[in-house]
Amino acid sequence: MAKKIDQAQVRKVAKLSRLELTEAEVEEFTGQLRAILDYVEKMNELDTTNVEPLAHCLPLSNVFRQDRVKESLGTEKTLGNAPQRDGEFFKVPKILDDSSGA
Amino acid sequence: MVTEELSARQLRDRIAAGQITSVEAAEAVFKRIEELEPVIGAYISTYHDRALETAADVDRRLIAGEPVGRLAGVPVAVKDNMCTTFGATTCASKILENFHAPYNATVVEKLLAADAVIVGKTNMDEFAMGSSTENSGLKQTVNPWDTTRVPGGSSGGSAAAVAARLCFAALGSDTGGSIRQPAGFCGVVGLKPTYGRVSRFGLVAYGSSLDQIGPVTRTVADSALMMNVIAGHDPADSTSVDEAAAPVCDYLEKLNEPLKKLKIAIVPEFGAGADEQVQKAMTEAIDVYKKLGAQIVEIDMPHLDYAIAAYYIIATAEASSNLARYDGVHYGHRSEKATDYVEVYSKSRAEAFGKEVKRRIMLGTYALSSGYYDAYYLKALKVRNLIRGDFTSAFEKCDCIMMPVSPTVAFKIGEKIDDPLQMYLSDIYTIAANLAGVPGISVPCGFDQNNLPIGLQILAPAFAEDKLLAIARMFEKETDWHTKMPAIIT
């Protein structure tokens, strides 16, 4: 089975999750996640060699509907909860680095 | 007069008969909220003026002889993870503290169309992640039976509000027991319908393949009444089931249909982990059914023991994906300290998510990450199939399965909050139903030596809510547990 989760992995997962953790949180979560994952290992007692994975319980595959234009929320409602906006846009910090020369 | 003995259905009938006005009912509820809410803390927001306007409109229409809906004038509460165009929809999270939904959840539209009077939005564990409502980022809810104890969770606010008579019925959501467990802890009825029976449109997603909305009520008949309003296909939710494949029926009408040769399964080995007093109440509950002529069969469901392990991988994996939308850009909290776009994400999320939410996002991200996917997520999906198989074979031998809702009664506030694994283990009896997609109900079945409620859980095959409610009603007719009220309200 997978090796026990350590602080380096917790930091990596935090980065993937876009969660800035404090050192104290890294330490706390490492212990707690380790305990939870130890418990979860219990699943390995079961032989699942010929078992299909079940992602959800309904016998649904594709659900089709008519391709018809319907009313949408509109700009004002859509932007109504934006933390920052600029006219008709969501406003965010610059995403391109000026120094890249691109 | 509006008394605490009245059920939602009785209130509705009296309002329709002109014996009580909707305004009187709403005023009685708000008077109780004024008295008890400072202690109970069931609501994140209440809507006094709006509720009284709706109530006055129902009264006016009744006097004018105009048609009214099935919940006309009944004060109800909605868990705060269901979108409403009035007020905020917070999910008890600081990240959504000021979020104003641009549309109503389908269930909210249905309540409004039925002329229900929405009193307020109830407290919960943040994003429905928890079993005690202690993970709310906004406030604490206590158990009306003992204010030093938790109301259960995650729909703790809804269960506490119904138990303390701060509304006549409520909606909760159940991903791993979040309706049934708080209902059990608070001595009320809680129904998790079959996955796909009730629209999830406008329900803030936690574990999309597991989440289901359902009623929390004082009586079984009230749950049937609520189901009559909320069940059914919704074109806006592609996982809500086509009614041609699984018809919705009049659950109230079918409530008292006699069930001949009822076969009840129990799972002796699995139930043995519960506290002695819980087991005693279970045995007595089964005896009630035996006296009514039911046959009891003992079965084995060998994979139930693995439900918690599979659940906490599947639910957190789905959560890690669902909660990626809280990016500080489109809505919700944005950090003032962010200097670049990555920090907009990572600082906003760090500042506004609570610990349990962070923990679950981390766990789910880990389980889905490269190198661990097969060992955790894929394995959990396979175990899920085995668990569903247990239910399929069980229902070949019985009409329903009975077990406790929880291994213990309501625990003390703070008792499990520092040990997430212990908190997770308290969901042992409720989680499998979500993994298998089957409906389950919690009905009051006794009290322990400290006068804390114990819940009986009944599980039925998919889309057999009519039968499930009728089986629960059989028990309620023979017992008076559901009529007991916490001392705080009398």
XYZ file of C-alpha atoms in Angstrom:
592
model
C 0.000 0.000 0.000
C 0.980 3.621 -0.449
C 3.538 5.014 1.952
C 2.260 7.144 4.788
C 1.427 10.740 3.965
C 4.106 13.165 5.191
C 4.433 16.922 5.531
C 5.977 17.302 2.078
C 2.984 15.579 0.500
C 0.578 17.658 2.553
C 2.285 20.799 1.249
C 2.027 19.501 -2.304
C -1.665 18.652 -1.926
C -2.300 22.079 -0.379
C -0.715 23.664 -3.422
C -2.843 21.554 -5.776
C -5.910 22.527 -3.730
C -4.987 26.222 -3.789
C -5.059 26.400 -0.020
C -2.393 28.440 1.738
C -1.716 26.538 4.962
C 0.155 27.742 8.034
C 2.960 25.600 9.448
C 0.691 24.639 12.339
C -2.015 23.522 9.893
C 0.478 21.450 7.877
C 1.480 19.665 11.059
C -2.092 19.180 12.266
C -3.417 17.968 8.894
C -0.503 15.563 8.394
C -1.388 13.713 11.591
C -5.122 13.794 10.979
C -4.939 12.770 7.320
C -2.564 9.966 8.258
C -5.067 8.646 10.820
C -7.943 8.875 8.337
C -5.928 7.204 5.553
C -4.826 4.451 7.943
C -8.488 3.778 8.598
C -9.333 3.901 4.880
C -6.689 1.200 4.192
C -9.305 -1.134 5.630
C -10.736 -1.296 2.093
C -7.741 -3.446 1.118
C -9.165 -6.331 3.118
C -11.639 -6.689 0.241
C -10.739 -8.400 -2.996
C -12.155 -6.157 -5.727
C -10.377 -7.765 -8.671
C -13.485 -8.378 -10.769
C -15.640 -5.589 -9.368
C -16.673 -2.677 -11.583
C -16.296 0.811 -10.113
C -19.639 2.495 -9.327
C -19.526 6.262 -9.732
C -23.201 6.778 -9.023
C -26.337 4.784 -8.526
C -28.672 5.775 -11.313
C -28.837 3.822 -14.550
C -28.311 7.046 -16.494
C -25.978 7.472 -19.409
C -26.722 10.486 -21.576
C -29.546 12.849 -20.761
C -30.694 14.787 -23.794
C -32.845 17.851 -24.099
C -33.990 20.072 -26.909
C -31.312 22.476 -28.080
C -33.461 25.521 -27.542
C -32.416 29.018 -26.587
C -33.669 29.994 -23.141
C -33.376 33.115 -21.098
C -30.074 33.370 -19.215
C -29.210 35.242 -16.024
C -27.922 38.349 -17.772
C -24.862 40.433 -17.022
C -26.068 42.254 -13.918
C -27.203 39.156 -12.041
C -24.114 37.244 -13.089
C -21.790 39.963 -11.883
C -23.947 40.788 -8.872
C -21.812 38.810 -6.418
C -18.415 39.594 -7.935
C -15.892 40.672 -5.283
C -14.451 43.112 -7.831
C -15.727 44.099 -11.235
C -14.807 46.482 -13.965
C -17.806 47.334 -16.097
C -18.996 44.101 -17.601
C -15.973 42.099 -16.443
C -14.788 40.223 -13.366
C -11.676 42.007 -12.209
C -8.582 39.994 -11.209
C -4.887 40.804 -10.697
C -2.666 40.669 -13.744
C -2.014 37.069 -14.837
C 0.883 37.680 -17.229
C 4.331 38.628 -16.067
C 5.594 41.840 -17.745
C 9.206 40.671 -17.530
C 8.660 37.566 -19.650
C 9.157 39.576 -22.815
C 6.291 37.727 -24.456
C -55.095 28.116 18.634
C -51.553 27.371 17.509
C -50.177 24.850 20.005
C -46.919 22.934 20.100
C -48.838 19.658 19.668
C -49.997 20.599 16.176
C -48.278 18.888 13.262
C -47.732 20.617 9.925
C -50.550 18.668 8.335
C -52.969 19.464 11.178
C -52.011 23.128 10.991
C -52.556 23.159 7.245
C -55.983 21.547 7.645
C -56.997 24.039 10.324
C -55.840 26.982 8.261
C -57.790 25.636 5.293
C -60.857 25.197 7.518
C -60.575 28.770 8.772
C -59.940 27.732 12.395
C -56.493 29.330 12.487
C -55.180 32.077 10.215
C -51.805 31.839 8.500
C -50.820 35.091 10.155
C -51.585 33.640 13.603
C -49.445 30.600 12.797
C -46.532 32.733 11.578
C -46.787 35.066 14.577
C -46.808 32.111 16.990
C -43.641 30.745 15.378
C -41.857 34.104 15.475
C -42.826 34.569 19.124
C -41.183 31.251 19.917
C -38.156 32.190 17.842
C -37.865 35.389 19.862
C -37.934 33.393 23.112
C -35.845 30.349 22.212
C -33.616 31.179 19.274
C -31.040 32.992 21.458
C -30.505 29.647 23.237
C -30.983 27.164 20.368
C -29.266 29.042 17.520
C -31.061 27.091 14.799
C -31.249 29.878 12.223
C -28.628 31.730 10.213
C -31.294 34.137 9.007
C -35.004 34.693 9.590
C -37.485 36.578 7.425
C -40.184 37.957 9.696
C -41.685 40.605 7.421
C -41.518 38.516 4.296
C -43.092 35.532 6.078
C -45.954 37.638 7.445
C -46.627 39.120 4.020
C -46.857 35.626 2.516
C -49.108 34.511 5.385
C -51.404 37.521 4.957
C -51.648 36.771 1.243
C -52.641 33.147 1.971
C -55.322 34.374 4.395
C -56.643 36.844 1.857
C -56.867 34.172 -0.821
C -58.582 31.726 1.506
C -61.198 34.325 2.402
C -61.688 35.145 -1.276
C -62.186 31.448 -2.010
C -59.179 31.337 -4.323
C -57.178 28.110 -4.655
C -54.169 27.644 -2.353
C -51.255 25.204 -2.349
C -50.656 22.043 -0.344
C -48.676 23.807 2.382
C -50.781 26.955 2.491
C -49.819 28.989 5.531
C -47.464 26.419 7.064
C -44.271 27.994 8.511
C -41.271 26.047 7.221
C -37.489 26.403 7.335
C -34.871 25.718 4.674
C -31.282 24.615 5.240
C -28.905 27.384 4.249
C -27.316 25.395 1.418
C -30.387 25.814 -0.760
C -30.439 28.921 -2.917
C -32.995 31.642 -2.281
C -33.302 34.939 -4.108
C -34.188 36.573 -0.798
C -31.464 36.987 1.828
C -28.087 35.285 1.705
C -27.300 31.630 0.992
C -24.239 31.044 3.151
C -23.743 27.266 3.538
C -22.622 28.390 7.025
C -19.346 29.405 5.418
C -17.484 32.675 5.643
C -16.690 32.275 1.955
C -20.394 32.700 1.088
C -21.388 34.922 4.013
C -22.594 37.662 1.658
C -23.640 35.516 -1.292
C -27.039 36.415 -2.747
C -28.227 33.672 -5.065
C -29.525 34.854 -8.437
C -32.177 32.098 -8.500
C -34.198 29.866 -6.193
C -33.428 26.173 -5.758
C -36.160 24.042 -7.349
C -37.258 22.836 -3.897
C -37.626 26.460 -2.772
C -39.715 27.231 -5.868
C -41.860 24.220 -5.017
C -42.338 25.321 -1.396
C -43.326 28.789 -2.580
C -45.700 27.362 -5.189
C -47.300 25.278 -2.410
C -47.836 28.526 -0.440
C -45.550 27.528 2.421
C -44.383 30.400 4.618
C -40.570 30.344 4.680
C -39.524 31.430 8.162
C -35.760 31.342 7.733
C -32.640 29.487 6.710
C -31.110 27.050 9.122
C -27.606 26.534 10.453
C -25.488 23.596 9.341
C -21.952 22.271 9.246
C -20.046 24.375 6.727
C -20.858 23.047 3.229
C -22.731 20.179 4.959
C -19.437 18.663 6.094
C -19.895 17.340 9.582
C -22.026 15.383 12.000
C -22.633 17.932 14.760
C -23.175 21.410 13.217
C -20.072 22.451 15.182
C -18.321 23.043 11.857
C -20.601 25.994 11.090
C -18.439 29.003 10.311
C -21.184 31.343 11.476
C -22.797 30.150 14.715
C -23.443 27.309 17.129
C -26.665 25.320 17.322
C -27.476 23.301 20.446
C -29.701 20.293 21.008
C -33.113 21.363 22.373
C -33.182 18.260 24.610
C -29.906 19.186 26.314
C -28.285 22.484 25.440
C -24.808 21.167 26.344
C -25.073 18.677 23.489
C -24.878 18.866 19.707
C -28.031 18.712 17.561
C -26.242 16.375 15.136
C -25.396 17.411 11.631
C -25.051 18.526 9.112
C -28.739 19.584 9.046
C -28.539 20.362 12.787
C -30.309 23.704 12.467
C -33.275 22.153 10.654
C -33.626 19.330 13.204
C -33.262 21.663 16.212
C -35.772 24.118 14.707
C -38.381 21.388 14.202
C -37.776 19.878 17.674
C -37.986 23.273 19.400
C -41.080 24.222 17.366
C -39.301 27.125 15.690
C -41.041 25.989 12.476
C -43.529 23.262 11.557
C -41.308 21.435 9.078
C -37.932 21.928 7.450
C -35.793 20.852 4.550
C -32.389 19.301 5.102
C -29.847 17.641 2.854
C -28.265 14.243 3.394
C -24.914 13.209 1.909
C -23.917 10.606 4.507
C -26.668 10.871 7.116
C -27.074 14.629 7.450
C -30.883 14.477 7.650
C -31.365 11.195 9.510
C -28.690 11.626 12.189
C -29.729 15.112 13.424
C -33.386 14.004 13.266
C -32.432 11.055 15.494
C -30.460 13.261 17.906
C -33.327 15.762 18.166
C -36.218 13.274 18.420
C -37.907 14.157 15.125
C -38.566 12.430 11.796
C -36.032 12.782 8.964
C -36.295 11.299 5.473
C -33.518 10.922 2.931
C -35.230 10.105 -0.360
C -33.771 7.912 -3.105
C -30.952 9.592 -5.010
C -32.677 11.303 -7.922
C -36.135 11.581 -6.358
C -35.820 15.259 -5.406
C -34.165 17.890 -7.577
C -30.745 19.094 -6.452
C -30.894 22.188 -8.656
C -29.904 25.103 -6.443
C -28.542 22.876 -3.682
C -24.934 23.916 -3.128
C -22.993 20.795 -4.106
C -20.881 18.804 -1.650
C -20.777 15.197 -2.897
C -22.839 15.280 -6.065
C -23.357 11.520 -6.413
C -24.542 11.294 -2.791
C -26.382 14.558 -1.948
C -30.138 14.412 -1.615
C -32.680 16.896 -0.205
C -35.397 15.674 2.139
C -37.801 16.683 4.900
C -37.278 17.011 8.655
C -40.632 16.934 10.421
C -42.439 16.120 13.653
C -44.468 13.246 12.240
C -44.250 10.682 9.459
C -47.360 12.147 7.817
C -45.651 15.548 7.679
C -42.716 13.979 5.822
C -45.197 12.432 3.375
C -46.806 15.848 2.922
C -43.437 17.503 2.282
C -42.524 14.764 -0.206
C -45.770 15.434 -2.073
C -44.497 18.965 -2.567
C -40.795 18.415 -3.354
C -40.538 15.036 -5.153
C -40.375 14.734 -8.905
C -38.371 15.237 -12.053
C -36.716 18.562 -12.763
C -35.370 19.340 -16.233
C -32.763 21.549 -14.548
C -31.229 18.544 -12.720
C -30.137 15.833 -15.143
C -29.752 13.369 -12.258
C -33.360 13.788 -11.139
C -35.205 10.728 -12.255
C -37.728 10.559 -15.047
C -41.171 10.013 -13.587
C -42.073 7.595 -16.367
C -39.333 5.289 -15.047
C -40.111 5.837 -11.368
C -43.501 7.443 -10.800
C -44.077 9.869 -7.921
C -47.190 9.010 -5.936
C -49.376 10.675 -3.333
C -47.324 9.723 -0.293
C -49.967 10.942 2.166
C -52.678 8.892 0.549
C -50.579 5.738 0.632
C -49.486 6.269 4.225
C -52.126 4.108 5.837
C -52.296 1.397 3.228
C -52.086 -1.892 5.093
C -48.822 -3.769 4.564
C -49.461 -7.465 4.578
C -46.767 -10.027 5.401
C -44.192 -7.346 6.108
C -40.676 -8.764 6.154
C -38.094 -6.794 8.116
C -34.396 -7.559 7.925
C -31.961 -6.857 10.714
C -28.193 -7.101 10.491
C -27.243 -8.471 13.928
C -23.482 -8.316 13.533
C -23.485 -4.762 12.215
C -25.927 -3.409 14.806
C -23.909 -4.841 17.682
C -21.581 -1.846 17.765
C -24.247 0.493 19.148
C -24.502 1.589 22.785
C -26.477 -0.661 25.087
C -29.396 1.764 25.438
C -29.598 2.270 21.685
C -29.650 -1.505 21.192
C -32.360 -1.880 23.824
C -34.553 0.724 22.101
C -33.957 -1.070 18.790
C -35.032 -4.425 20.207
C -38.179 -2.848 21.616
C -38.936 -1.183 18.287
C -38.575 -4.488 16.448
C -40.906 -6.047 19.025
C -43.571 -3.473 18.111
C -43.415 -4.677 14.513
C -43.438 -8.320 15.606
C -46.680 -7.686 17.507
C -48.122 -6.198 14.327
C -47.394 -9.486 12.560
C -44.144 -8.617 10.802
C -41.657 -11.340 10.139
C -38.072 -10.625 11.178
C -35.226 -12.070 9.141
C -31.582 -11.899 10.117
C -29.281 -11.099 7.234
C -25.625 -10.487 6.634
C -24.418 -7.421 4.753
C -20.695 -8.131 4.778
C -19.542 -4.916 3.109
C -21.341 -2.370 5.291
C -18.326 -2.305 7.556
C -16.372 -0.666 4.728
C -18.902 2.079 4.046
C -17.194 4.801 6.076
C -13.843 4.146 4.420
C -15.323 4.272 0.906
C -17.500 7.277 1.733
C -14.740 9.492 3.072
C -12.772 8.954 -0.145
C -15.686 9.361 -2.582
C -17.367 12.281 -0.821
C -14.126 14.198 -0.308
C -12.992 13.534 -3.888
C -16.262 14.976 -5.175
C -16.020 17.854 -2.694
C -12.488 18.763 -3.753
C -13.777 19.187 -7.284
C -17.066 20.886 -6.360
C -15.404 23.403 -4.065
C -12.839 24.417 -6.660
C -15.426 26.978 -7.775
C -14.724 29.110 -4.692
C -11.948 31.051 -6.321
C -12.467 34.562 -5.016
C -13.239 35.732 -8.551
C -16.882 35.123 -9.436
C -18.502 35.317 -6.021
C -17.679 34.835 -2.380
C -14.847 36.098 -0.234
C -11.737 37.554 -1.848
C -8.594 38.094 0.184
C -7.408 41.676 0.445
C -3.844 40.415 0.801
C -3.596 38.730 -2.589
C -0.960 40.258 -4.868
C -1.190 37.861 -7.818
C -3.869 35.620 -9.262
C -2.662 32.426 -7.552
C -2.887 34.202 -4.219
C -6.438 35.287 -5.039
C -7.266 31.583 -4.942
C -5.014 30.316 -2.198
C -5.378 33.205 0.258
C -9.132 33.691 -0.274
C -9.736 29.988 0.315
C -7.346 29.825 3.274
C -8.987 32.812 4.968
C -12.610 31.798 4.488
C -12.850 27.990 4.601
C -13.066 26.337 8.003
C -10.817 23.502 9.129
C -13.085 20.593 8.258
C -13.679 21.924 4.761
C -9.931 22.332 4.228
C -9.323 18.841 5.579
C -11.861 17.285 3.206
C -10.596 19.228 0.189
C -7.071 18.028 1.053
C -8.165 14.421 1.522
C -10.145 14.411 -1.726
C -7.369 16.068 -3.703
C -4.903 13.528 -2.341
C -7.183 10.603 -3.231
C -7.514 11.879 -6.794
C -3.881 12.834 -7.268
C -1.483 11.069 -9.550
C -0.147 7.862 -8.019
C -2.977 7.530 -5.469
C -6.062 7.490 -7.687
C -6.170 3.707 -8.116
C -5.355 2.907 -4.519
C -7.962 5.217 -3.037
C -10.594 6.630 -5.392
C -10.954 3.702 -7.777
C -10.832 1.235 -4.896
C -13.560 3.175 -3.081
C -15.814 3.099 -6.182
C -15.412 -0.673 -6.346
C -16.227 -1.025 -2.661
C -19.258 1.152 -3.329
C -20.458 -1.383 -5.880
C -20.058 -4.193 -3.333
C -22.087 -2.182 -0.812
C -24.853 -1.594 -3.331
C -24.766 -5.335 -4.030
C -25.381 -5.984 -0.323
C -28.557 -3.921 -0.538
C -29.710 -5.574 -3.774
C -29.416 -9.043 -2.257
C -30.923 -7.902 1.039
C -34.039 -6.520 -0.635
C -34.607 -9.879 -2.336
C -35.268 -11.237 1.148
C -37.152 -8.385 2.825
C -39.252 -5.246 2.408
C -37.015 -3.084 4.541
C -33.918 -3.121 6.732
C -33.880 -1.746 10.272
C -30.922 -0.550 12.292
C -30.127 2.325 14.625
C -29.598 5.790 13.136
C -26.479 6.341 15.228
C -24.440 4.221 17.611
C -24.951 6.773 20.423
C -27.327 9.513 21.503
C -26.345 13.164 20.952
C -22.810 13.745 22.209
C -21.452 16.722 24.140
C -20.466 19.907 22.339
C -16.681 19.766 21.843
C -16.443 16.028 22.539
C -15.318 14.952 19.051
C -14.353 18.188 17.367
C -10.586 17.660 17.666
C -10.666 14.098 16.384
C -12.109 14.032 12.851
C -11.881 10.257 12.520
C -14.010 9.720 15.655
C -16.549 12.186 14.257
C -16.620 10.259 10.949
C -17.176 6.949 12.738
C -20.411 8.272 14.258
C -21.929 8.054 10.741
C -21.507 4.289 10.574
C -25.195 3.389 10.169
C -26.293 6.155 7.828
C -23.572 6.317 5.178
C -24.287 3.094 3.270
C -27.720 4.323 2.108
C -26.079 7.257 0.315
C -23.499 5.033 -1.350
C -26.265 2.685 -2.522
C -28.680 5.525 -3.367
C -31.565 3.999 -1.376
C -34.038 5.922 0.808
C -33.895 5.908 4.599
C -35.949 7.390 7.394
C -35.241 8.173 11.025
C -38.153 7.913 13.476
C -38.118 8.549 17.243
C -38.028 5.215 19.099
C -37.158 5.991 22.693
C -34.918 7.840 25.127
C -31.819 6.974 27.077
C -31.479 7.406 30.877
C -30.691 11.112 30.399
C -33.873 11.702 28.407
C -32.005 12.007 25.113
C -33.821 10.797 21.977
C -32.924 7.599 20.121
C -33.760 7.090 16.443
C -34.846 4.004 14.546
C -33.606 3.870 10.979
C -35.586 2.116 8.252
C -34.084 1.581 4.798
C -36.088 0.587 1.720
C -35.396 -0.189 -1.950
C -34.867 2.687 -4.384
C -38.029 4.718 -5.092
C -40.058 2.869 -2.418
C -40.591 6.011 -0.326
C -44.328 5.271 -0.225
C -43.705 1.918 1.427
C -40.957 3.322 3.653
C -43.267 6.026 4.989
C -46.096 3.525 5.506
C -43.772 1.208 7.469
C -42.621 4.135 9.613
C -46.226 5.189 10.158
C -47.100 1.691 11.460
C -44.589 2.224 14.272
C -45.684 5.775 14.996
C -49.310 4.685 15.384
C -48.325 2.181 18.074
C -45.971 4.433 20.056
C -45.979 7.927 21.510
C -42.280 8.783 21.236
C -42.958 11.382 18.530
C -45.324 13.270 20.854
C -42.622 13.900 23.496
C -41.295 17.414 23.612
C -38.082 18.872 24.993
C -38.595 20.575 28.375
C -37.218 23.838 27.021
C -40.409 24.572 25.061
C -43.005 23.776 27.696
